[in-house]
Coordinates of N, CA and C in Angstrom, one line a residue:
M1 N -9.6 -15.7 -61.0 CA -9.8 -15.0 -59.7 C -9.7 -13.5 -59.9
D2 N -10.6 -12.9 -59.2 CA -10.5 -11.4 -59.4 C -9.6 -10.8 -58.3
S3 N -9.3 -9.5 -58.5 CA -8.4 -8.9 -57.6 C -8.8 -8.8 -56.2
S4 N -10.1 -8.7 -55.9 CA -10.5 -8.6 -54.5 C -10.3 -9.8 -53.7
L5 N -10.3 -11.0 -54.4 CA -10.0 -12.3 -53.8 C -8.5 -12.3 -53.4
W6 N -7.7 -11.9 -54.3 CA -6.3 -11.9 -54.1 C -5.9 -10.9 -52.9
I7 N -6.6 -9.8 -52.9 CA -6.3 -8.8 -51.8 C -6.7 -9.4 -50.5
T8 N -7.9 -10.1 -50.5 CA -8.3 -10.8 -49.2 C -7.3 -11.9 -48.8
I9 N -6.9 -12.7 -49.7 CA -5.9 -13.7 -49.4 C -4.6 -13.1 -48.9
V10 N -4.1 -12.1 -49.5 CA -2.8 -11.5 -49.1 C -3.0 -10.8 -47.7
G11 N -4.2 -10.2 -47.5 CA -4.5 -9.6 -46.2 C -4.6 -10.6 -45.1
S12 N -5.2 -11.7 -45.4 CA -5.3 -12.8 -44.4 C -3.9 -13.4 -44.0
I13 N -3.1 -13.6 -45.1 CA -1.7 -14.1 -44.8 C -0.9 -13.1 -44.0
A14 N -1.1 -11.8 -44.3 CA -0.4 -10.8 -43.6 C -0.8 -10.7 -42.1
S15 N -2.1 -10.9 -41.9 CA -2.7 -11.0 -40.5 C -2.2 -12.1 -39.8
L16 N -2.1 -13.3 -40.4 CA -1.6 -14.5 -39.8 C -0.1 -14.3 -39.4
V17 N 0.7 -13.8 -40.3 CA 2.1 -13.5 -40.0 C 2.2 -12.5 -38.9
G18 N 1.4 -11.5 -38.9 CA 1.4 -10.5 -37.8 C 1.1 -11.1 -36.5
M19 N 0.1 -12.0 -36.5 CA -0.3 -12.7 -35.3 C 0.8 -13.6 -34.8
G20 N 1.5 -14.3 -35.7 CA 2.6 -15.2 -35.3 C 3.7 -14.3 -34.6
V21 N 4.0 -13.2 -35.2 CA 5.1 -12.3 -34.7 C 4.6 -11.8 -33.3
S22 N 3.4 -11.4 -33.1 CA 2.9 -11.0 -31.9 C 3.0 -12.0 -30.8
L23 N 2.6 -13.3 -31.1 CA 2.7 -14.4 -30.2 C 4.1 -14.6 -29.8
H24 N 5.0 -14.6 -30.7 CA 6.5 -14.7 -30.4 C 7.0 -13.7 -29.5
Q25 N 6.6 -12.4 -29.7 CA 7.0 -11.3 -28.9 C 6.4 -11.4 -27.5
A26 N 5.1 -11.9 -27.4 CA 4.5 -12.1 -26.1 C 5.2 -13.2 -25.3
N27 N 5.6 -14.2 -26.0 CA 6.3 -15.3 -25.4 C 7.7 -14.8 -24.9
S28 N 8.4 -14.0 -25.7 CA 9.7 -13.5 -25.3 C 9.5 -12.6 -24.1
A29 N 8.5 -11.8 -24.0 CA 8.2 -10.9 -22.9 C 7.9 -11.7 -21.6
W30 N 7.2 -12.8 -21.8 CA 6.9 -13.6 -20.6 C 8.1 -14.2 -20.1
D31 N 9.0 -14.7 -21.0 CA 10.3 -15.3 -20.5 C 11.2 -14.3 -19.8
S32 N 11.2 -13.1 -20.4 CA 12.0 -12.0 -19.8 C 11.5 -11.7 -18.4
S33 N 10.2 -11.6 -18.3 CA 9.6 -11.3 -17.0 C 9.9 -12.4 -16.0
R34 N 9.8 -13.6 -16.4 CA 10.1 -14.8 -15.5 C 11.6 -14.7 -15.0
K35 N 12.4 -14.4 -16.0 CA 13.9 -14.4 -15.7 C 14.2 -13.2 -14.7
A36 N 13.5 -12.1 -14.9 CA 13.7 -10.9 -14.1 C 13.2 -11.2 -12.7
R37 N 12.1 -11.9 -12.5 CA 11.6 -12.2 -11.2 C 12.6 -13.2 -10.5
A38 N 13.1 -14.2 -11.2 CA 14.0 -15.1 -10.7 C 15.3 -14.4 -10.3
A39 N 15.7 -13.4 -11.1 CA 16.9 -12.7 -10.7 C 16.7 -11.8 -9.5
M40 N 15.5 -11.2 -9.3 CA 15.3 -10.5 -8.1 C 15.2 -11.3 -6.9
I41 N 14.6 -12.5 -7.0 CA 14.6 -13.5 -5.9 C 16.0 -13.9 -5.5
T42 N 16.8 -14.2 -6.5 CA 18.2 -14.6 -6.3 C 19.0 -13.5 -5.5
V43 N 18.9 -12.3 -5.9 CA 19.5 -11.2 -5.3 C 19.0 -11.0 -3.8
Q44 N 17.7 -11.2 -3.7 CA 17.2 -11.0 -2.3 C 17.7 -12.1 -1.4
L45 N 17.7 -13.4 -1.9 CA 18.2 -14.5 -1.0 C 19.6 -14.3 -0.7
A46 N 20.4 -13.9 -1.7 CA 21.9 -13.7 -1.4 C 22.1 -12.6 -0.4
G47 N 21.3 -11.5 -0.5 CA 21.4 -10.4 0.4 C 21.0 -10.7 1.8
V48 N 20.0 -11.5 2.0 CA 19.6 -12.0 3.3 C 20.7 -12.9 3.9
A49 N 21.3 -13.8 3.1 CA 22.4 -14.6 3.6 C 23.6 -13.8 4.0
E50 N 23.9 -12.7 3.2 CA 25.0 -11.9 3.6 C 24.7 -11.1 4.9
R51 N 23.5 -10.6 5.0 CA 23.2 -9.9 6.3 C 23.2 -10.8 7.5
L52 N 23.0 -12.1 7.3 CA 23.0 -13.0 8.4 C 24.4 -13.2 9.0
K53 N 25.4 -12.8 8.2 CA 26.8 -12.9 8.7 C 27.0 -12.0 9.9
A54 N 26.3 -10.9 9.9 CA 26.4 -10.0 11.0 C 25.8 -10.7 12.3
A55 N 24.7 -11.4 12.0 CA 24.0 -12.1 13.1 C 25.0 -13.2 13.7
Q56 N 25.7 -13.8 12.8 CA 26.7 -14.8 13.3 C 27.8 -14.1 14.2
N57 N 28.2 -13.0 13.8 CA 29.2 -12.3 14.7 C 28.6 -11.9 16.0
H58 N 27.3 -11.5 16.0 CA 26.7 -11.2 17.3 C 26.5 -12.4 18.1
I59 N 26.2 -13.6 17.5 CA 26.1 -14.8 18.3 C 27.4 -15.2 18.9
R60 N 28.5 -15.0 18.2 CA 29.8 -15.3 18.8 C 30.1 -14.4 19.9
A61 N 29.6 -13.1 19.9 CA 29.8 -12.1 20.9 C 29.1 -12.5 22.2
I62 N 28.1 -13.3 22.1 CA 27.4 -13.7 23.4 C 27.6 -15.2 23.7
A63 N 28.7 -15.7 23.3 CA 29.1 -17.1 23.6 C 29.1 -17.3 25.1
P64 N 28.8 -18.4 25.6 CA 28.7 -18.6 27.1 C 30.0 -18.2 27.8
E65 N 31.2 -18.5 27.2 CA 32.4 -18.1 27.8 C 32.7 -16.6 27.8
K66 N 32.0 -15.9 26.9 CA 32.2 -14.4 26.8 C 31.2 -13.6 27.6
V67 N 30.0 -14.2 27.9 CA 28.9 -13.5 28.6 C 29.4 -12.9 29.9
G68 N 30.1 -13.6 30.7 CA 30.5 -13.2 32.0 C 31.7 -12.2 32.0
Q69 N 32.3 -11.9 30.8 CA 33.4 -11.0 30.8 C 33.0 -9.6 31.0
R70 N 33.9 -8.9 31.5 CA 33.7 -7.5 31.8 C 33.5 -6.7 30.5
G71 N 32.5 -5.8 30.5 CA 32.2 -5.0 29.4 C 31.2 -5.6 28.4
V72 N 30.9 -6.9 28.5 CA 30.0 -7.5 27.6 C 28.6 -7.3 28.1
K73 N 27.8 -6.8 27.1 CA 26.4 -6.5 27.5 C 25.5 -7.3 26.6
P74 N 25.2 -8.5 27.1 CA 24.4 -9.5 26.3 C 23.1 -9.0 25.9
A75 N 22.4 -8.2 26.7 CA 21.1 -7.7 26.4 C 21.0 -6.9 25.2
L76 N 22.1 -6.1 25.0 CA 22.1 -5.2 23.8 C 22.4 -6.1 22.5
V77 N 23.2 -7.1 22.7 CA 23.5 -8.0 21.5 C 22.3 -8.8 21.2
V78 N 21.6 -9.3 22.2 CA 20.4 -10.1 21.9 C 19.3 -9.2 21.2
D79 N 19.2 -7.9 21.6 CA 18.3 -7.0 20.9 C 18.7 -6.8 19.5
E80 N 20.0 -6.7 19.2 CA 20.5 -6.5 17.8 C 20.2 -7.8 17.0
L81 N 20.4 -9.0 17.6 CA 20.1 -10.2 17.0 C 18.6 -10.3 16.6
R82 N 17.7 -9.9 17.5 CA 16.3 -10.0 17.3 C 16.0 -9.1 16.1
Q83 N 16.6 -7.9 16.0 CA 16.3 -7.0 14.9 C 16.8 -7.6 13.6
E84 N 18.0 -8.3 13.6 CA 18.5 -8.9 12.4 C 17.6 -10.1 12.0
F85 N 17.1 -10.9 12.9 CA 16.2 -11.9 12.6 C 14.9 -11.4 12.0
D86 N 14.4 -10.3 12.6 CA 13.1 -9.7 12.1 C 13.3 -9.2 10.7
S87 N 14.4 -8.5 10.5 CA 14.7 -8.0 9.1 C 14.8 -9.1 8.1
A88 N 15.5 -10.2 8.5 CA 15.6 -11.3 7.6 C 14.3 -12.0 7.3
L89 N 13.5 -12.2 8.4 CA 12.2 -12.9 8.2 C 11.3 -12.0 7.4
S90 N 11.3 -10.7 7.5 CA 10.4 -9.9 6.7 C 10.8 -9.8 5.3
S91 N 12.1 -10.1 5.0 CA 12.5 -10.1 3.6 C 12.3 -11.5 2.9
L92 N 12.0 -12.5 3.6 CA 11.8 -13.8 3.0 C 10.3 -14.2 2.9
S93 N 10.0 -14.7 1.8 CA 8.6 -15.1 1.5 C 8.3 -16.4 2.3
T94 N 7.0 -16.5 2.7 CA 6.6 -17.7 3.4 C 6.4 -18.9 2.5
T95 N 6.4 -18.7 1.2 CA 6.3 -19.7 0.2 C 7.5 -19.6 -0.7
G96 N 7.8 -20.7 -1.5 CA 8.8 -20.6 -2.4 C 10.2 -21.1 -1.9
P97 N 11.2 -20.6 -2.5 CA 12.6 -21.1 -2.2 C 13.1 -20.7 -0.8
A98 N 12.5 -19.7 -0.2 CA 13.0 -19.2 1.1 C 12.3 -19.9 2.3
R99 N 11.3 -20.8 2.0 CA 10.5 -21.3 3.1 C 11.3 -22.1 4.1
S100 N 12.2 -22.9 3.7 CA 13.0 -23.7 4.7 C 13.9 -22.8 5.5
A101 N 14.5 -21.7 4.9 CA 15.3 -20.8 5.6 C 14.5 -20.0 6.7
R102 N 13.3 -19.7 6.3 CA 12.4 -19.0 7.3 C 12.2 -19.9 8.5
E103 N 12.0 -21.2 8.3 CA 11.8 -22.1 9.4 C 13.0 -22.2 10.3
M104 N 14.2 -22.2 9.7 CA 15.4 -22.3 10.4 C 15.6 -21.0 11.3
L105 N 15.2 -19.9 10.7 CA 15.3 -18.6 11.4 C 14.3 -18.5 12.5
R106 N 13.1 -19.1 12.3 CA 12.2 -19.1 13.4 C 12.7 -20.0 14.6
N107 N 13.3 -21.1 14.2 CA 14.0 -22.0 15.3 C 15.1 -21.2 15.9
A108 N 15.8 -20.4 15.2 CA 16.9 -19.6 15.8 C 16.4 -18.6 16.8
Q109 N 15.2 -18.0 16.4 CA 14.6 -17.0 17.3 C 14.2 -17.7 18.6
S110 N 13.7 -18.9 18.5 CA 13.3 -19.7 19.7 C 14.5 -20.0 20.6
S111 N 15.6 -20.4 19.9 CA 16.8 -20.7 20.7 C 17.4 -19.5 21.3
L112 N 17.3 -18.4 20.6 CA 17.8 -17.1 21.1 C 17.0 -16.7 22.4
N113 N 15.7 -16.9 22.4 CA 14.9 -16.6 23.5 C 15.2 -17.5 24.7
T114 N 15.4 -18.8 24.4 CA 15.7 -19.7 25.5 C 17.1 -19.4 26.0
Y115 N 18.0 -19.1 25.2 CA 19.4 -18.8 25.6 C 19.4 -17.5 26.4
N116 N 18.7 -16.5 26.0 CA 18.6 -15.2 26.7 C 18.0 -15.4 28.1
A117 N 17.0 -16.3 28.2 CA 16.5 -16.6 29.5 C 17.5 -17.2 30.4
S118 N 18.4 -17.9 29.9 CA 19.4 -18.6 30.7 C 20.6 -17.7 31.1
L119 N 20.6 -16.5 30.6 CA 21.8 -15.6 30.8 C 21.8 -15.1 32.3
G120 N 20.6 -15.2 33.0 CA 20.6 -14.7 34.3 C 21.4 -15.6 35.3
G121 N 21.6 -16.8 34.9 CA 22.3 -17.8 35.7 C 23.5 -18.4 34.8
E122 N 23.4 -19.7 34.7 CA 24.4 -20.4 33.9 C 24.0 -20.4 32.4
A123 N 24.8 -19.8 31.6 CA 24.4 -19.7 30.1 C 24.3 -21.1 29.5
N124 N 23.2 -21.3 28.8 CA 22.9 -22.6 28.2 C 23.7 -22.8 26.9
Q125 N 24.8 -23.6 27.1 CA 25.7 -23.9 26.0 C 25.0 -24.6 24.8
D126 N 24.1 -25.5 25.1 CA 23.4 -26.2 24.1 C 22.5 -25.3 23.2
E127 N 21.8 -24.4 23.9 CA 20.9 -23.5 23.1 C 21.8 -22.5 22.3
W128 N 22.9 -22.1 22.8 CA 23.8 -21.2 22.0 C 24.3 -22.0 20.8
Q129 N 24.7 -23.2 20.9 CA 25.1 -24.0 19.8 C 24.0 -24.2 18.8
K130 N 22.8 -24.5 19.3 CA 21.6 -24.6 18.3 C 21.4 -23.3 17.6
L131 N 21.5 -22.2 18.3 CA 21.3 -20.9 17.7 C 22.3 -20.7 16.6
Q132 N 23.5 -21.0 16.9 CA 24.6 -20.8 15.9 C 24.4 -21.7 14.7
S133 N 24.0 -23.0 14.9 CA 23.7 -23.9 13.9 C 22.6 -23.5 13.0
Y134 N 21.5 -23.1 13.6 CA 20.3 -22.7 12.8 C 20.6 -21.5 11.9
V135 N 21.4 -20.6 12.4 CA 21.7 -19.4 11.5 C 22.7 -19.9 10.4
Q136 N 23.6 -20.7 10.7 CA 24.5 -21.2 9.7 C 23.8 -22.0 8.6
D137 N 22.9 -22.8 9.1 CA 22.1 -23.7 8.1 C 21.2 -22.8 7.2
A138 N 20.6 -21.7 7.8 CA 19.8 -20.8 7.0 C 20.7 -20.1 6.0
M139 N 21.9 -19.7 6.4 CA 22.8 -19.0 5.5 C 23.1 -20.0 4.3
S140 N 23.5 -21.2 4.6 CA 23.8 -22.2 3.6 C 22.7 -22.4 2.7
D141 N 21.5 -22.6 3.3 CA 20.3 -22.8 2.5 C 20.0 -21.7 1.5
L142 N 20.1 -20.5 2.0 CA 19.8 -19.3 1.2 C 20.9 -19.2 0.1
S143 N 22.1 -19.4 0.4 CA 23.2 -19.3 -0.6 C 23.0 -20.3 -1.7
A144 N 22.7 -21.6 -1.3 CA 22.5 -22.6 -2.2 C 21.3 -22.3 -3.1
K145 N 20.2 -21.9 -2.6 CA 19.0 -21.6 -3.4 C 19.3 -20.4 -4.3
A146 N 20.0 -19.4 -3.8 CA 20.4 -18.3 -4.7 C 21.2 -18.7 -5.9
T147 N 22.2 -19.6 -5.6 CA 23.0 -20.1 -6.7 C 22.2 -21.0 -7.7
N148 N 21.4 -21.8 -7.1 CA 20.6 -22.7 -8.0 C 19.6 -21.8 -8.9
L149 N 19.0 -20.8 -8.3 CA 18.1 -20.0 -9.1 C 18.9 -19.2 -10.2
G150 N 20.1 -18.8 -9.8 CA 20.9 -18.0 -10.7 C 21.3 -18.9 -11.9
E151 N 21.6 -20.2 -11.6 CA 22.0 -21.1 -12.7 C 20.8 -21.5 -13.6
E152 N 19.7 -21.6 -13.0 CA 18.5 -21.9 -13.8 C 18.1 -20.8 -14.6
N153 N 18.4 -19.6 -14.2 CA 18.0 -18.4 -14.9 C 18.9 -18.1 -16.1
E154 N 20.0 -18.8 -16.2 CA 20.9 -18.5 -17.4 C 20.4 -19.1 -18.6

């Protein structure tokens, strides 16, 4: 064999090794990107769940037994709740792990509107309880999904 054949063989082997290293690095970059996306979604879900705790406090502030008390301004609290729901809904994707929590929050918005309409007369205890339940379920769902994504990401 002459030297040019050896150089060609060595060059081909070096190219194949380089290609293998490149594929490995590309795969590692892909995995890192996937893990980073999952970590961002985990943080986002946990953040929304944490912010919904303020909504729970507002819901308690407009309980049927508290609405008639002196100094309670349910209209202001309802407006704050609407803002919190809007903020949470705008942070959650319509697809993926947050889909069920979005549905619960949409139901909570509906219950809030029904409850708010009842505040002119006898406050609707059932709608208030539904509202509280929907928000609690959304928080639980978001926390569970955040935990599961975090564990899968490890």
